Amino acid sequence: MPISIVKNTAFYALVAVIVVCAVFPFYYAIITSFRTGSAIFTIEYWPTSFSLANYVNVIASGSFARNLLNSIIVSACVVTLSLLMAVTAAFALSRVRFRGRSLLLLTILSVSMFPQIAVLAGLFEVIRLLGLYNTLGGLVFSYMIFTLPFTVWVLTTFMRDLPVEIEEAAIVDGATPWVIITRVFLPLMWPALVTTGLLAFIAAWNEFLFALTFTSSTETRTVPVTIALFTGSSAHEVPWGIVMAASVIVTVPLVVLVLIFQRKIISGLTAGGVKG
Amino acid sequence: MTASPTVRSELLRQRSRSARLFLLPMILALAVVAGWPLFRTIYFSFTDASLTNIDAAKWVGFKNYLSWIQLKSGRTIYSGLLVDPAWWNAVWNTVRFSVISVALEAVFGMIIALVLNAEFKGRGLVRAAILIPWAIPTIVSARMWGWMLNDQFGILNDLFMRVGLIDHPIAWTASSDTAMIAVLIVDVWKTTPFMALLILAGLQMIPGDIYEAARIDGVHPVKQFFRITLPLVKPALIVAIIFRLLDAMRIFDLIYVLTPNSAQTKTMSVLARENLIDFDKFAYGSAQSTLLFLVIALMTMLAIWIGRVKLDGGER
Amino acid sequence: MTTIRMQDLRKSFGTFEVIKGVDLEIEPGEFMVFVGPSGCGKSTLLRLVAGLEDITSGTLAFDEKIVNSLTPSQRGIAMVFQSYALYPHMTVYDNMAFGLKLAKGSAEDVKRRVHKAAEMLQIADYLDRLPKQLSGGQRQRVAIGRAIVRDPKVFLFDEPLSNLDAALRVATRLEIAKLHAKMHETTMIYVTHDQVEAMTLADRICVLRDGNVEQVGTPLELYEKPQSIFVAGFIGSPKMNFLTGEFADAYKTDILGVRPEHLEIKDKEGPWKGKLLLAENLGSESFLYIDIGANEPLVVRQDGSAHQQPGELLCVAPVNNNIHRFDQSGRPAAN
C-alpha cells in the first residue's frame, strides 16, 4: 500500500532525525579532538584527520590526570559510603514499622529537592570548620546531600518488595536484623545495588557547583571543573582541540558504562521517577 | 503494629533497636550535610556576614531582604533583595527557562517515547543513542555545544547558513537575543532523553489490548493518541513534568559554563553564587539562596497537594 | 516432649481483635490441627505460638515456662511456611544448614544433621541444587527438612499443602503423617482450611471461628459429637444436612442435622419424600440432591453410580437413627 510506504519512510525519517540529533554533538566532539592546529578552525562534517596530539597534550598537561584520579576517588568513596548507610537505613525504613516512618521517608526525599545553592553558604562554613576545604574529603562529605536521599529512596523501594516470608524464615532460623541484611537480603538485592551505585556514581562524577566552590587549587579539582575552566594562553583563546580531547576522555568511559548497563539504568531511573 | 502489649516481645524490641541503630548514621549525615547548612544559610541571610569573616556576622534582621531609609526631603529609598532589579531579572530568567525547557522536553520526550514504544528493527539502537546525551556530563555538554555554537568556527552557524535559515553567523552564546535560546537548545538536548524514558515507562503500562480494540473499532491513530494514550499516560507525564520543573528551577552548571555573565540567562542560582563568592556579598547571596529555597519548597508542597487531590489516595 | 498451654490468649491489630481469648492445652508429642474458615484466626494463632506476632494479652507457656517475650529461635520452634520461603540464592544444603550455622554449631555436627534430615526426606540427591531447580513437592520437602534439622521442641506448619496440586497434596500429606510417626516426641501444630487434611493428620483438632475456639477434640469426637452446628457443618464433606421447621419439629427439636452418608434411599416409605434434582456421579460413590420441600435440597450419599433419574420421586430415611439434634442457639439439644 502506498500510504503505508509513506508512513514507514516518514517514521524511519523521524527515527533518523532523533538518532542524528542525539549523537551528532558527541561525534563532532570526537572528530574535533583528532584535529590540530589551524585545521580545527575549518568546518568539516566528516573526519578528515586523525591526530592524537590533543590527547597527548591533555594527559601531559600536569593536572588533568590527577583531576581524573580525583574524580574517580571522590565518586567511588561517596558511593561506597552512601550505599553502606543506605542499605541499613533502607532495612529500617522498609521492614520495621515505627511511628513517623512515612514522615521520615518524605523528609529524606525532600532533601533531594534542596537547591544546592541553598546549602552552599552553610556548607562552606562547615567545611572550613572541619578543615576540609580544598580536600577531596570535603567533596565526599558534601556530595552525600544528593547521593544519600537517592540511594535510600531506591533501596527502600527495592527492599519493600522482598517477600516477607523469607525474612520470617530467617527470623525463625535465629537471624538478627544484621544477619538478615547481609546474608539474606543483600545477595538478593545486588542488581539493585549495582544500578543504584552506578547512578549515584554518575551523579557524583558530574557534580560541578560544590567542586567549583570547595576547591581552590588545580591539584584538588575534579574533572568537571577542569573542563569548565580550560583556557588557553590568552583570555580569549580557547584551546578547543584540547577541550574536546579532555571531554572525550572523560565521556567515553561513561558512555560505555551507560550502554553496557542500559536496561538496569533505565529501570532504575523509571523506578525512582514513576514511584516517586 | 499493636496498641500496647503488656509485655513487648524480644523480637519487636530487637528490631526496633536495630532500626534505630541503622537509621542513625544516615540521619546524622543528612543533618550535618543538609539540615544544619540550610539553617545556617537562612541565618546568614539575616546577618551582615562576609566571606572572609563569617564568624563576625552580626544580626541585621530583614535588611538584606528589604529596608528603607527616609530622606530628609521626605523621599523613601528602598533597598534590598525584594526591590533589586537584578534579582527579579534572575527570577524571570529562571521561570522563563524552566517553563519553556520543560514544555519542549515534554513534547519532544513524548514523541521519542512514542517512537520507542513502537516495535521496529533497530529499536535497541535508538534507545542506546538517546542515552548518550544523558550520559554526557553537563559541563562537557556545555563545552561541546559551546564549540558547536561558536560564532566564528561553530558548525551550527555553518549548517544554518548552508540551509538558508540565517544569512550571517550568529554569536549564540554571547548575543543577548540568543543566549537563552542557546541555553535552551543544550538543556533540551541533554534532558529530553530522561523525560522520554519516564514517559515511555508510563506508556508501557498501558495494556496493548486497548489499542487492538480501538483498531478493530476503526479509530484513527491520531484520535487514538488524544483519546486513549494521552489520558492514560497523564499521571506519568505529570510526575515527570513536576519533577523536571523543580529541577529546572535550580539550574546552575549549564548557564555558568555556556553563557557566563549574561544578564539574559542569569538564573537565581547563578546570581546567588555570584554574590556569595565572587562579589563577597555573602549575606546578600544567602538571602537569595533562602528565597530560592522557599520558592522550590512552596512549589514542592503545591505539587504534593495537587498530586494528593488528583490521584486521590494514590499517595503512600 | 513439650506441653503448650495458652491461657486467655488475645491478639489485636490496632482496635481490631483477631484472637478473642483462647484457652488451649496441647499435649506433648501431639499433632494438633488448627482448622477453620478464612479469617478465623488460625494462622494468627500459629504465628503467636511461633513468636512472629506479639501477644496482646494472656499467656503462652512451653512446659510451664512463659514464652510471651521470647524470640522464635529462643522458643525452640521450627516452621514450615505456605510458600516454602526457601532462600533462593542458597543451595538446598545451605538452606538447611543456615539456622544451625547461626547457632554456631560445629561443621561436623551441621553436616551430620543436614544429611540425616535429607535422608529422612529423600532429598539427599538434591543437596547441591538451588531451589529454582526443584519442583514444588521437592521444595516443600526441603522446607520441612530445614525445620527438622533444628531438632525443634515445637514444629509448626502454616498451610504447607495449599500451593501443591491435588495429587502432590495427597503424597505430601502421607509424608507428613510418616514424619509425625517418626518424630513422635515432637509436638506439632498444623494449620489448614482443608478439613480432610485435618481429619487424616490430627491427633486432635481445634476448630476456630472468628478468633474463638469452637471445639477441641479428636477427629472422631468432632465427627460424631459436634458441639455446635458450626462444627457439625464444617467437619465432613459434603456438609451435614440441616432441617428446620416442620421437618425438625417431627423429631422434637429446633434444628435437625443428618449427614449425607447417614441417609439412604428407601423403596416404599420414608420420613422425607421429594423429586431428584441432580445426581453427582464420582464413580465410587454418588451424591443425590433431593427437593423435599425444605430451604435447601437434601443431600444423600450412595455407594456406586446413581441409577435414579432426575425428576424421579424418592423416599429418604436416616440410617440407624444417626441424627443430631440442636436447639435454636446451635448447641446440641439437652436430652
XYZ file of N, CA, C and O in Angstrom, chain B residues 94-160:
268
model
N 14.813 32.542 35.367
C 14.623 31.171 35.847
C 13.265 30.628 35.432
O 13.156 29.512 34.913
N 12.242 31.436 35.656
C 10.891 30.984 35.319
C 10.759 30.757 33.824
O 10.256 29.723 33.366
N 11.268 31.740 33.069
C 11.205 31.646 31.609
C 11.893 30.368 31.141
O 11.339 29.585 30.360
N 13.098 30.166 31.636
C 13.860 28.989 31.235
C 13.113 27.706 31.606
O 12.962 26.801 30.778
N 12.658 27.622 32.854
C 12.029 26.385 33.325
C 10.810 26.027 32.501
O 10.673 24.894 32.023
N 9.933 27.009 32.326
C 8.677 26.704 31.639
C 8.932 26.273 30.198
O 8.418 25.249 29.738
N 9.761 27.057 29.494
C 9.986 26.732 28.083
C 10.702 25.389 27.941
O 10.312 24.537 27.135
N 11.760 25.194 28.733
C 12.526 23.958 28.552
C 11.678 22.741 28.894
O 11.704 21.742 28.179
N 10.917 22.802 29.990
C 10.116 21.639 30.358
C 9.026 21.380 29.329
O 8.746 20.233 28.982
N 8.437 22.466 28.795
C 7.410 22.269 27.777
C 7.998 21.579 26.558
O 7.447 20.600 26.050
N 9.150 22.101 26.095
C 9.790 21.495 24.929
C 10.166 20.041 25.214
O 9.948 19.154 24.389
N 10.748 19.817 26.402
C 11.170 18.454 26.734
C 9.989 17.505 26.808
O 10.096 16.333 26.455
N 8.850 18.017 27.281
C 7.671 17.154 27.370
C 7.202 16.757 25.984
O 6.918 15.583 25.717
N 7.152 17.742 25.081
C 6.676 17.440 23.729
C 7.641 16.499 23.012
O 7.252 15.451 22.498
N 8.934 16.888 22.994
C 9.913 16.035 22.317
C 10.013 14.672 22.999
O 10.139 13.640 22.354
N 9.955 14.697 24.321
C 10.040 13.452 25.062
C 8.893 12.530 24.711
O 9.069 11.326 24.548
N 7.709 13.103 24.559
C 6.544 12.307 24.194
C 6.728 11.686 22.820
O 6.469 10.504 22.616
N 7.233 12.502 21.882
C 7.440 11.985 20.525
C 8.422 10.814 20.559
O 8.164 9.740 20.014
N 9.561 11.028 21.234
C 10.569 9.972 21.294
C 10.017 8.739 22.012
O 10.255 7.600 21.603
N 9.254 8.970 23.072
C 8.693 7.832 23.810
C 7.754 7.036 22.918
O 7.759 5.801 22.924
N 6.934 7.743 22.139
C 6.025 7.048 21.236
C 6.809 6.225 20.217
O 6.445 5.092 19.908
N 7.906 6.819 19.705
C 8.727 6.090 18.739
C 9.303 4.837 19.390
O 9.237 3.748 18.838
N 9.843 4.991 20.616
C 10.466 3.842 21.287
C 9.456 2.794 21.687
O 9.801 1.640 21.919
N 8.197 3.216 21.843
C 7.171 2.275 22.250
C 6.748 1.383 21.090
O 6.211 0.305 21.292
N 6.984 1.881 19.862
C 6.607 1.082 18.693
C 7.639 -0.005 18.481
O 8.794 0.118 18.883
N 7.212 -1.074 17.858
C 8.138 -2.169 17.597
C 8.712 -2.002 16.203
O 7.991 -2.000 15.228
N 10.024 -1.838 16.139
C 10.640 -1.763 14.822
C 12.084 -2.209 14.919
O 12.681 -2.228 15.996
N 12.627 -2.539 13.775
C 14.009 -3.021 13.733
C 14.930 -1.877 14.112
O 14.834 -0.797 13.584
N 15.873 -2.171 15.009
C 16.819 -1.127 15.385
C 16.355 -0.314 16.573
O 16.952 0.697 16.907
N 15.285 -0.786 17.220
C 14.775 -0.036 18.370
C 15.832 0.065 19.464
O 16.007 1.102 20.094
N 16.557 -1.055 19.695
C 17.593 -1.054 20.723
C 18.651 -0.015 20.447
O 19.154 0.646 21.356
N 18.977 0.149 19.162
C 19.995 1.122 18.764
C 19.537 2.532 19.094
O 20.303 3.358 19.592
N 18.264 2.805 18.801
C 17.736 4.147 19.063
C 17.766 4.422 20.556
O 18.130 5.504 21.006
N 17.378 3.414 21.329
C 17.362 3.600 22.779
C 18.761 3.883 23.293
O 18.962 4.733 24.150
N 19.746 3.154 22.743
C 21.136 3.396 23.149
C 21.555 4.796 22.739
O 22.226 5.505 23.492
N 21.134 5.207 21.537
C 21.541 6.525 21.036
C 21.037 7.642 21.925
O 21.760 8.590 22.229
N 19.790 7.550 22.379
C 19.278 8.676 23.156
C 19.841 8.681 24.574
O 19.724 9.666 25.286
N 20.465 7.583 24.979
C 21.086 7.607 26.307
C 22.370 8.421 26.313
O 22.841 8.847 27.359
N 22.933 8.647 25.128
C 24.214 9.345 25.065
C 24.120 10.776 25.588
O 24.929 11.172 26.423
N 23.169 11.579 25.154
C 23.083 12.929 25.729
C 22.935 12.887 27.244
O 23.487 13.717 27.954
N 22.199 11.916 27.761
C 22.008 11.831 29.209
C 23.305 11.461 29.909
O 23.574 11.912 31.006
N 24.122 10.619 29.242
C 25.326 10.123 29.899
C 26.433 11.167 29.957
O 27.302 11.099 30.813
N 26.387 12.115 29.054
C 27.479 13.089 28.982
C 27.330 14.104 30.105
O 26.260 14.692 30.270
N 28.403 14.341 30.847
C 28.310 15.306 31.949
C 27.865 16.675 31.453
O 28.224 17.076 30.340
N 27.113 17.400 32.264
C 26.574 18.691 31.864
C 27.676 19.641 31.416
O 27.538 20.337 30.399
N 28.761 19.661 32.163
C 29.853 20.578 31.820
C 30.405 20.251 30.444
O 30.674 21.139 29.638
N 30.556 18.955 30.181
C 31.073 18.551 28.881
C 30.099 18.959 27.777
O 30.509 19.467 26.725
N 28.798 18.742 28.022
C 27.817 19.167 27.015
C 27.942 20.653 26.757
O 27.882 21.101 25.609
N 28.110 21.411 27.854
C 28.190 22.862 27.707
C 29.370 23.231 26.802
O 29.262 24.066 25.916
N 30.497 22.590 27.017
C 31.668 22.925 26.202
C 31.520 22.414 24.778
O 31.901 23.086 23.823
N 30.934 21.224 24.626
C 30.729 20.674 23.289
C 29.840 21.587 22.475
O 30.132 21.915 21.326
N 28.724 21.967 23.078
C 27.790 22.834 22.374
C 28.352 24.240 22.236
O 28.067 24.933 21.253
N 29.134 24.663 23.238
C 29.781 25.963 23.122
C 30.622 26.011 21.856
O 30.634 27.008 21.131
N 31.274 24.917 21.607
C 32.082 24.805 20.405
C 31.210 24.808 19.161
O 31.520 25.513 18.199
N 30.114 24.059 19.192
C 29.248 23.988 18.018
C 28.537 25.295 17.763
O 28.192 25.626 16.632
N 28.308 26.058 18.848
C 27.592 27.321 18.707
C 28.538 28.510 18.535
O 28.101 29.654 18.497
N 29.814 28.199 18.424
C 30.812 29.267 18.291
C 30.453 30.167 17.108
O 30.064 29.694 16.044
N 30.626 31.504 17.280
C 30.171 32.400 16.208
C 31.056 32.312 14.963
O 30.575 32.462 13.848
N 32.358 32.062 15.180
C 33.222 32.050 14.001
C 33.420 30.643 13.436
O 33.370 30.442 12.238
N 33.658 29.693 14.325
C 34.035 28.362 13.835
C 32.988 27.322 14.151
O 33.210 26.133 13.973
N 31.827 27.766 14.613
C 30.798 26.808 15.015
C 30.116 26.168 13.834
O 29.805 26.806 12.838
N 29.874 24.877 13.976
C 29.291 24.137 12.864
C 27.814 24.464 12.690
O 27.269 24.346 11.587
N 27.179 24.905 13.746
C 25.758 25.197 13.637
C 25.505 26.397 12.731
O 24.602 26.386 11.900
N 26.314 27.435 12.912
C 26.177 28.597 12.032
C 26.387 28.189 10.586
O 25.649 28.591 9.692
N 27.406 27.361 10.374
C 27.708 26.899 9.022
C 26.518 26.156 8.437
O 26.104 26.399 7.306
N 25.960 25.261 9.222
C 24.840 24.446 8.764
C 23.640 25.311 8.418
O 23.053 25.188 7.340
N 23.306 26.236 9.353
C 22.128 27.066 9.140
C 22.303 27.960 7.913
O 21.359 28.229 7.184
